[in-house]
Short mmCIF file of N, CA and C in Angstrom, two decimals:
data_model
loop_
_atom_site.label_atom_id
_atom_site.label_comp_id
_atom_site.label_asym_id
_atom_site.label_seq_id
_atom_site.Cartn_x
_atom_site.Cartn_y
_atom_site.Cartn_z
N UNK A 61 94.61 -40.58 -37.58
CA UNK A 61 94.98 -39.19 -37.44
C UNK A 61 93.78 -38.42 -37.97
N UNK A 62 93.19 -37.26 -37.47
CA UNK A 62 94.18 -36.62 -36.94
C UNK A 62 94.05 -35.94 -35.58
N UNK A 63 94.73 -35.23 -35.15
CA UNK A 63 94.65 -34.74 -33.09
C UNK A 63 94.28 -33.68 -33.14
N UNK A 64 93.47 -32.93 -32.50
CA UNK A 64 93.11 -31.83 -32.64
C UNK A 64 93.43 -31.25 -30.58
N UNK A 65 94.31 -30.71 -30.69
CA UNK A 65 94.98 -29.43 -29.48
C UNK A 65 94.44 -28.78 -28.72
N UNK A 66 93.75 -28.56 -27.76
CA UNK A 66 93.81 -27.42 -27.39
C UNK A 66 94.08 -26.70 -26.32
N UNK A 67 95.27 -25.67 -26.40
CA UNK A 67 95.82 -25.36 -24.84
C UNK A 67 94.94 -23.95 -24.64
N UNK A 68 94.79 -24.37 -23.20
CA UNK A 68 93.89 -22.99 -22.66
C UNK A 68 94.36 -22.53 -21.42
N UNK A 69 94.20 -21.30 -21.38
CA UNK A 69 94.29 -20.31 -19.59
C UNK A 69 93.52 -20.96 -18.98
N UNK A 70 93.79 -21.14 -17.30
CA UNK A 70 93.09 -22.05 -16.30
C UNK A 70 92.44 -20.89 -16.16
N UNK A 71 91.92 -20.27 -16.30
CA UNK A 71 91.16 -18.73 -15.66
C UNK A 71 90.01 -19.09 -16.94
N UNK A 72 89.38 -19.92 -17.88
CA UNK A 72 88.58 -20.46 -18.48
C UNK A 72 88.01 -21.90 -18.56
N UNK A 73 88.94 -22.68 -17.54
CA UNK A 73 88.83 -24.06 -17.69
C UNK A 73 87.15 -24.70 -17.63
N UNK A 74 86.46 -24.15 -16.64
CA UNK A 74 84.75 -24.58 -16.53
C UNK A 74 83.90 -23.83 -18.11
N UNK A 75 84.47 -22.78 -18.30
CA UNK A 75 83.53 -21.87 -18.84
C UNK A 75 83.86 -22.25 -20.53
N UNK A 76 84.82 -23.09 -20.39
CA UNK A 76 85.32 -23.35 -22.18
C UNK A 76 84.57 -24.75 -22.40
N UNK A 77 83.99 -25.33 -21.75
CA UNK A 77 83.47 -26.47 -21.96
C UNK A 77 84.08 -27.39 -23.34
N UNK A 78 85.97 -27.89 -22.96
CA UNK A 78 85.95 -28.60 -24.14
C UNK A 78 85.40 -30.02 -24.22
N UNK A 79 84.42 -30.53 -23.34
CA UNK A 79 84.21 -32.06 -23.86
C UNK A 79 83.38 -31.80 -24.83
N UNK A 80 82.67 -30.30 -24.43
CA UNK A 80 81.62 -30.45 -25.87
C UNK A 80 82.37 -30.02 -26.93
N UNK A 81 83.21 -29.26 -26.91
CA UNK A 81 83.56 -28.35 -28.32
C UNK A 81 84.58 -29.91 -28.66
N UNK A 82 84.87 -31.05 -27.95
CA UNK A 82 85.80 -32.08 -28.67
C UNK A 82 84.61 -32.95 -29.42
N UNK A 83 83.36 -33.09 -28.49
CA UNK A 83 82.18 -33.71 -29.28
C UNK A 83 81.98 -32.91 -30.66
N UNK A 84 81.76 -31.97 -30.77
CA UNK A 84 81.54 -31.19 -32.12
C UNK A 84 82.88 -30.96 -32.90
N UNK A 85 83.99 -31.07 -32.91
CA UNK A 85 84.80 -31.59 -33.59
C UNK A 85 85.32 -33.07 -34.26
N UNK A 86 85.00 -33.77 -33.31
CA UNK A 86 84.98 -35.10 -33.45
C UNK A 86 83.60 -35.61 -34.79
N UNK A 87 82.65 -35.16 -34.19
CA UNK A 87 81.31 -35.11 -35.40
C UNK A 87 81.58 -34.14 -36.92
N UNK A 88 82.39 -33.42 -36.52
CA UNK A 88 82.65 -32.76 -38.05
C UNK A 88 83.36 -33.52 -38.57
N UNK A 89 84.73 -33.65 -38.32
CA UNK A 89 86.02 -34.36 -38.61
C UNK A 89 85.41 -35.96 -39.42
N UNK A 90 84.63 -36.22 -38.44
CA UNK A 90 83.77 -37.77 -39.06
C UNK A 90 82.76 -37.46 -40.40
N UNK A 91 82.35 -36.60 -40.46
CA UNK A 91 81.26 -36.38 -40.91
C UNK A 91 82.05 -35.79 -42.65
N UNK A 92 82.92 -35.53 -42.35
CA UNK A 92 83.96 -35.08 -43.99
C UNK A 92 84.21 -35.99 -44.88
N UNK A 93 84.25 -37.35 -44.12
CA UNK A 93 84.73 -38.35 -44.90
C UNK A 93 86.25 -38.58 -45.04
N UNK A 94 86.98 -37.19 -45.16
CA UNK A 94 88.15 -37.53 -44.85
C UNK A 94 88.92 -37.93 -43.69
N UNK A 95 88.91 -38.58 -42.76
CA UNK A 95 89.43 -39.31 -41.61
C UNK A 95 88.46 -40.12 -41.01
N UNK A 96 89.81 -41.07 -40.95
CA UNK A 96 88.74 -42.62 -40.28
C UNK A 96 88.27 -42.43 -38.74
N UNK A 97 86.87 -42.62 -38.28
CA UNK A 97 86.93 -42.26 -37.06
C UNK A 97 88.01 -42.93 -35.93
N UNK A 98 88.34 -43.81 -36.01
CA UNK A 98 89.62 -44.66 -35.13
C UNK A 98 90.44 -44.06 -35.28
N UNK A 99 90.88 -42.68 -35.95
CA UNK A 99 92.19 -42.13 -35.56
C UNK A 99 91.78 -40.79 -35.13
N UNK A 100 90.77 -39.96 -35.29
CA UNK A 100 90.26 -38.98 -33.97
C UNK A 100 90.77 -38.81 -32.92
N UNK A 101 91.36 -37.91 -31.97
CA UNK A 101 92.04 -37.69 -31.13
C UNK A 101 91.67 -36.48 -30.72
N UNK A 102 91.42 -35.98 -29.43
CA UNK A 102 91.61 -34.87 -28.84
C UNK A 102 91.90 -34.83 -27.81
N UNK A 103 92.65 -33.59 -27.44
CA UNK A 103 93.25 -33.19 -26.01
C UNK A 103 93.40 -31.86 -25.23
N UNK A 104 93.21 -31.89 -24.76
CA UNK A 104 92.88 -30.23 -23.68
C UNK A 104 94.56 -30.21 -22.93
N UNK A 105 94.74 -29.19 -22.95
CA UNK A 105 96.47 -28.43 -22.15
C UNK A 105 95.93 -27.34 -21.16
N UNK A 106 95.78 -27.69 -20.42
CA UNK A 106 95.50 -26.40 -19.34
C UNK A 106 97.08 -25.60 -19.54
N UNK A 107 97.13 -24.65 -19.20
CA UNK A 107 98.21 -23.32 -18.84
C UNK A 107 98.04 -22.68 -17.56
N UNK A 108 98.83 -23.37 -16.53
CA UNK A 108 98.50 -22.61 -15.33
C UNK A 108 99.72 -21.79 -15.66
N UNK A 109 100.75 -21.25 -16.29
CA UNK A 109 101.56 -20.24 -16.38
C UNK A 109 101.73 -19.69 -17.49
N UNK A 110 101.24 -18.72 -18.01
CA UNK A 110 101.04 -18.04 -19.00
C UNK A 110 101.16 -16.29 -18.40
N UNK A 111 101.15 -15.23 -19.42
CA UNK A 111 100.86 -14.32 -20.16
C UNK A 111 100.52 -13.90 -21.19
N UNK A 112 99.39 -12.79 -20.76
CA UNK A 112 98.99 -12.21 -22.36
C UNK A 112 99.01 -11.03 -22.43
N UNK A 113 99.22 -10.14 -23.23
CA UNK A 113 99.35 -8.54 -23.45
C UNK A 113 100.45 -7.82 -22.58
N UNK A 114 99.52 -6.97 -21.99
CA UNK A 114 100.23 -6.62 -20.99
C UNK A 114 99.91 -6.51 -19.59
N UNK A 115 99.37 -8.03 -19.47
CA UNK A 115 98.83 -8.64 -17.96
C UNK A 115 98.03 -8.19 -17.19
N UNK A 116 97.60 -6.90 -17.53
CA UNK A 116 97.17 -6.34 -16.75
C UNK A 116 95.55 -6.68 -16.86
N UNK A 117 95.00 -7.22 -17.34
CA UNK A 117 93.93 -7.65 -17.49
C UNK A 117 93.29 -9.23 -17.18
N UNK A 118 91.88 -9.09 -17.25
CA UNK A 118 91.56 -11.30 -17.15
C UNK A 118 91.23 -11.67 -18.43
N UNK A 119 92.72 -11.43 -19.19
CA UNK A 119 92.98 -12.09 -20.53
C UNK A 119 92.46 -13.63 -20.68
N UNK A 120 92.38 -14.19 -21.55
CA UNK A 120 91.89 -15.80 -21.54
C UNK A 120 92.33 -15.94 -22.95
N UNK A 121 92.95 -17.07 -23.44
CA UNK A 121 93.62 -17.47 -24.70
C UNK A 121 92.90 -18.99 -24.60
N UNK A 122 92.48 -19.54 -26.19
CA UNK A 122 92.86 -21.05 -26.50
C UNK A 122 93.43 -21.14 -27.65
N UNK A 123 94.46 -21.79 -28.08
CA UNK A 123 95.21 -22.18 -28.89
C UNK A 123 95.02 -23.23 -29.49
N UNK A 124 94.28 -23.68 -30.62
CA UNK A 124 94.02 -24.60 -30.99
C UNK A 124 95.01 -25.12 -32.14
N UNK A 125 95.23 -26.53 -32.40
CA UNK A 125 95.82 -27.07 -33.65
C UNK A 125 95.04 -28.35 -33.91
N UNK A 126 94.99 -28.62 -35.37
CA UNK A 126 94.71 -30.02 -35.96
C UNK A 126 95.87 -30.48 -36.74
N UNK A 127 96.60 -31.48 -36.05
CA UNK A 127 97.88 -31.71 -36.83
C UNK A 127 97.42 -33.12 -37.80
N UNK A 128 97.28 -33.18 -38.95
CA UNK A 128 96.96 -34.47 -39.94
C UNK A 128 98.18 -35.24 -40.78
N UNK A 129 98.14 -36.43 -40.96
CA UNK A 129 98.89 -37.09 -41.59
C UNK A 129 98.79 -36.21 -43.15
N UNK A 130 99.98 -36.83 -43.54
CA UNK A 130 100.62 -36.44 -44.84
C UNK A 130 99.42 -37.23 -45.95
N UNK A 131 99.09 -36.32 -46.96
CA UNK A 131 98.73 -37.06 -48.36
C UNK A 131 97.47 -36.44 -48.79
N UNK A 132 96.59 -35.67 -48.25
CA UNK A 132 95.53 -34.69 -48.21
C UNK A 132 96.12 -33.31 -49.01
N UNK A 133 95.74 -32.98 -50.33
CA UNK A 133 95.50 -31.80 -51.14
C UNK A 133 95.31 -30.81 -49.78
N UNK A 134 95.63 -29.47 -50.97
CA UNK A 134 95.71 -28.02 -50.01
C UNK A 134 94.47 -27.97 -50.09
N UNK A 135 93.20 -28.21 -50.91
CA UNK A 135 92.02 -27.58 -51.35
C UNK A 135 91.25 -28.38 -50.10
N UNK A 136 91.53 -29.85 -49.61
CA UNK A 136 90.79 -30.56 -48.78
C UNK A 136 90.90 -30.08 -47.23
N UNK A 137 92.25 -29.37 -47.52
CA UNK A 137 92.70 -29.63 -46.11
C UNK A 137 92.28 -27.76 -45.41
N UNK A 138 92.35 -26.99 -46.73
CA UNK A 138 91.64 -25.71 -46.25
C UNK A 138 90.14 -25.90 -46.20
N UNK A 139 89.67 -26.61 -46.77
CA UNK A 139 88.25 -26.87 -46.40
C UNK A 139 87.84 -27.39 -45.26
N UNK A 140 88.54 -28.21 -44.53
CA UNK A 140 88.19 -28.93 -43.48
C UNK A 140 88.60 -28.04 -42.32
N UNK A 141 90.05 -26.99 -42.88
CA UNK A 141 90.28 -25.94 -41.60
C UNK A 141 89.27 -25.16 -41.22
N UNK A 142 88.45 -24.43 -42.70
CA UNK A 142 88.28 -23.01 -42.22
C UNK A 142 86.42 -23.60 -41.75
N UNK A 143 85.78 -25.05 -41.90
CA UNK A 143 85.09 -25.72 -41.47
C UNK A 143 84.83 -25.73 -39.46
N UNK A 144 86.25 -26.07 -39.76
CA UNK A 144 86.42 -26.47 -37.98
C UNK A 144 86.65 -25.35 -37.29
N UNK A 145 87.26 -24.11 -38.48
CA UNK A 145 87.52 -23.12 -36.93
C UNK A 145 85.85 -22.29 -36.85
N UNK A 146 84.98 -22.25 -37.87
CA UNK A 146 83.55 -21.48 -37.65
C UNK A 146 83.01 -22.61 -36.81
N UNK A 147 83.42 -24.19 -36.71
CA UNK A 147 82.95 -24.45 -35.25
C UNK A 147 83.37 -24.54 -33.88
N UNK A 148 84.89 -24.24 -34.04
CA UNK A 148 85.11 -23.35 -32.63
C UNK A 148 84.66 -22.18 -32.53
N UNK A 149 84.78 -20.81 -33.86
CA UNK A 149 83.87 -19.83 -33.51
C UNK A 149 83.07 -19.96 -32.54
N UNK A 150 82.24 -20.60 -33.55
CA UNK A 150 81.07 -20.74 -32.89
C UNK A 150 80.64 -21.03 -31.16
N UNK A 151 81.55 -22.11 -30.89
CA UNK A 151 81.26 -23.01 -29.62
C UNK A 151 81.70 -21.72 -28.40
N UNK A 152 82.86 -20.70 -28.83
CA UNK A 152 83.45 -19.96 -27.99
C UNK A 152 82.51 -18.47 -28.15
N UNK A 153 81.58 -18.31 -29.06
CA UNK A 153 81.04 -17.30 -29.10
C UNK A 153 80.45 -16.38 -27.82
N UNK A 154 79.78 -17.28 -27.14
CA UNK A 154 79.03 -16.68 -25.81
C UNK A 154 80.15 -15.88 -25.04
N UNK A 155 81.12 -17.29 -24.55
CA UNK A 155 82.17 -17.41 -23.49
C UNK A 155 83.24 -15.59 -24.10
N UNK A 156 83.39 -15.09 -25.57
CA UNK A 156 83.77 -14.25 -26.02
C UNK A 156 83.19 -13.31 -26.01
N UNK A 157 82.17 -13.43 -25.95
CA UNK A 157 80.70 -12.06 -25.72
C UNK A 157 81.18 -11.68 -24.61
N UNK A 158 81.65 -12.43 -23.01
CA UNK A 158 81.37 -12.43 -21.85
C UNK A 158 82.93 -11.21 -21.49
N UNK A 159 83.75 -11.84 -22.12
CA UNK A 159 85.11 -11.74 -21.51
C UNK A 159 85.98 -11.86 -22.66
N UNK A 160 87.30 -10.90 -22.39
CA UNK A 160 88.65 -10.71 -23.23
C UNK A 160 88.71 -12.69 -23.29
N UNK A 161 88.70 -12.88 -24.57
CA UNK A 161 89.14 -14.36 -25.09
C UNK A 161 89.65 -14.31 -26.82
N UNK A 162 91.13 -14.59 -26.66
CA UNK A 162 91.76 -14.76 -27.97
C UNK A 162 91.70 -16.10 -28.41
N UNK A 163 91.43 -16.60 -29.69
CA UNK A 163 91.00 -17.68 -30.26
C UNK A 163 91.90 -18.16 -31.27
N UNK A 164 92.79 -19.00 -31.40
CA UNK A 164 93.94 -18.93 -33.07
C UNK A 164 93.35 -20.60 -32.75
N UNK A 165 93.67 -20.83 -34.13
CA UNK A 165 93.76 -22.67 -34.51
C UNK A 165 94.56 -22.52 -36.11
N UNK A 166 95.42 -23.48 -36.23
CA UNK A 166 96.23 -24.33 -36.91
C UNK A 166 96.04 -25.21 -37.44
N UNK A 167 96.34 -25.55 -38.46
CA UNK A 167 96.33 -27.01 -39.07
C UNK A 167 97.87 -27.20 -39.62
N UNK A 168 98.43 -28.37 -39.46
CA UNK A 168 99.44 -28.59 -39.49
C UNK A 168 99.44 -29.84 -40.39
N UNK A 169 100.24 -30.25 -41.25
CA UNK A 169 100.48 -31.95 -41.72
C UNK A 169 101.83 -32.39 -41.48
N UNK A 170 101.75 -33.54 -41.07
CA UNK A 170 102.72 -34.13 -40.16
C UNK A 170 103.57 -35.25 -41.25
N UNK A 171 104.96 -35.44 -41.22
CA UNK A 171 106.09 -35.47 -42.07
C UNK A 171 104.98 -36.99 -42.51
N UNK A 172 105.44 -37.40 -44.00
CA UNK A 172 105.18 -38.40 -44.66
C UNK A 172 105.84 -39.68 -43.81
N UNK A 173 107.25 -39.50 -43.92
CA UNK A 173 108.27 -40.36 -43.56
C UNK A 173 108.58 -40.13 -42.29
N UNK A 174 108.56 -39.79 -41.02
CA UNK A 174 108.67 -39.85 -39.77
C UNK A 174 107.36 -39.64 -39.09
N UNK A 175 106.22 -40.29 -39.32
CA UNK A 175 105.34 -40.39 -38.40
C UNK A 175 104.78 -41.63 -38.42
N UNK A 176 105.02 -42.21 -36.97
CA UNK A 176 105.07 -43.47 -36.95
C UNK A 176 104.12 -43.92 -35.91
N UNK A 177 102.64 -45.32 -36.41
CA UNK A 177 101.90 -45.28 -35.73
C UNK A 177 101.39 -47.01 -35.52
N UNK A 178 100.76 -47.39 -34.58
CA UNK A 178 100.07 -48.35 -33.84
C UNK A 178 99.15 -48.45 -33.32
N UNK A 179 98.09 -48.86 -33.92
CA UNK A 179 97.14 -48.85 -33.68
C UNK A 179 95.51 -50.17 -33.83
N UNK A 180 95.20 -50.67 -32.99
CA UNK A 180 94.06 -51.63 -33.20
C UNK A 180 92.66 -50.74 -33.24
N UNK A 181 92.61 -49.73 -33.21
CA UNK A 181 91.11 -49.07 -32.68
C UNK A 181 90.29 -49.34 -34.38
N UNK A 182 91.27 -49.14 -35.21
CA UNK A 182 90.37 -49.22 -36.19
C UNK A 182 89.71 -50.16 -37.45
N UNK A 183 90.66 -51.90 -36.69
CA UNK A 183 90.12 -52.94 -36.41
C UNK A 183 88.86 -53.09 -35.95
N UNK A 184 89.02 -52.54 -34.65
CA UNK A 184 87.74 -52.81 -33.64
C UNK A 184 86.58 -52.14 -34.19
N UNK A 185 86.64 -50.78 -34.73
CA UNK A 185 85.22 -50.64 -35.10
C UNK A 185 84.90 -51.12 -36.15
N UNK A 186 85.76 -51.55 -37.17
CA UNK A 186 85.32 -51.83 -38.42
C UNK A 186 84.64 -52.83 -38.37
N UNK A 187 84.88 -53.88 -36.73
CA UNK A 187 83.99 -55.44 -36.31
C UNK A 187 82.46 -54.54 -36.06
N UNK A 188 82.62 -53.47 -35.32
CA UNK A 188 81.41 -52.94 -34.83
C UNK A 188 80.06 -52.40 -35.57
N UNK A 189 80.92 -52.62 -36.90
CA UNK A 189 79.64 -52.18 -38.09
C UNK A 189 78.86 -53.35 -38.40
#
């Protein structure tokens, strides 16, 4: 863990370039020390049906979340938020220069006792070192 979200308006899908903004999350997230890279996760949600405001515009939204397992301090886990969202800032800066684009991200921690997981990936790299 942990997954990092992000649903977006199809009226941005080329111009949001998330394989890179998942590459530069993925490299932060690793780079903290706090999460093993074998549980890294990301995922893109297109929204072909949405609204925003009052429609009348070429609104564009991404909604981001990082949902993390349970057991991470408030002090680690605001550090690693307000980390990751100056690098979505960042990544969406241009694309926001260009055009109406609303930006939110989340961090969430996910129940101690009901999150339940399976996994070999982090076997495999630990052979790969």
């Amino acid at each position: 863990m942990p997954h990092f979200i992000a649903e977006y308006t199809d009226n941005i899908e080329q111009a949001a370039d998330l394989p890179g903004l998942f590459e530069k999350v993925h490299d932060y997230l690793g780079a903290t020390g706090v999460f093993p890279l074998g549980g890294i996760r990301s995922r893109g949600v297109r929204l072909d049906t949405w609204r925003m405001a009052d429609g009348k515009h070429d609104y564009a939204f991404v909604h981001m979340r990082l949902q993390v397992g349970a057991g991470r301090d408030l002090a680690t886990r605001r550090q690693v938020a307000e980390g990751l969202f100056e690098i979505i800032k960042a990544h969406f800066a241009e694309l926001q220069g260009q055009r109406l684009l609303a930006l939110s991200f989340e961090m969430s921690e996910l129940d101690a006792e009901l999150n339940f997981k399976h996994n070999n990936v982090h076997e495999f790299l630990r052979g790969q070192a």
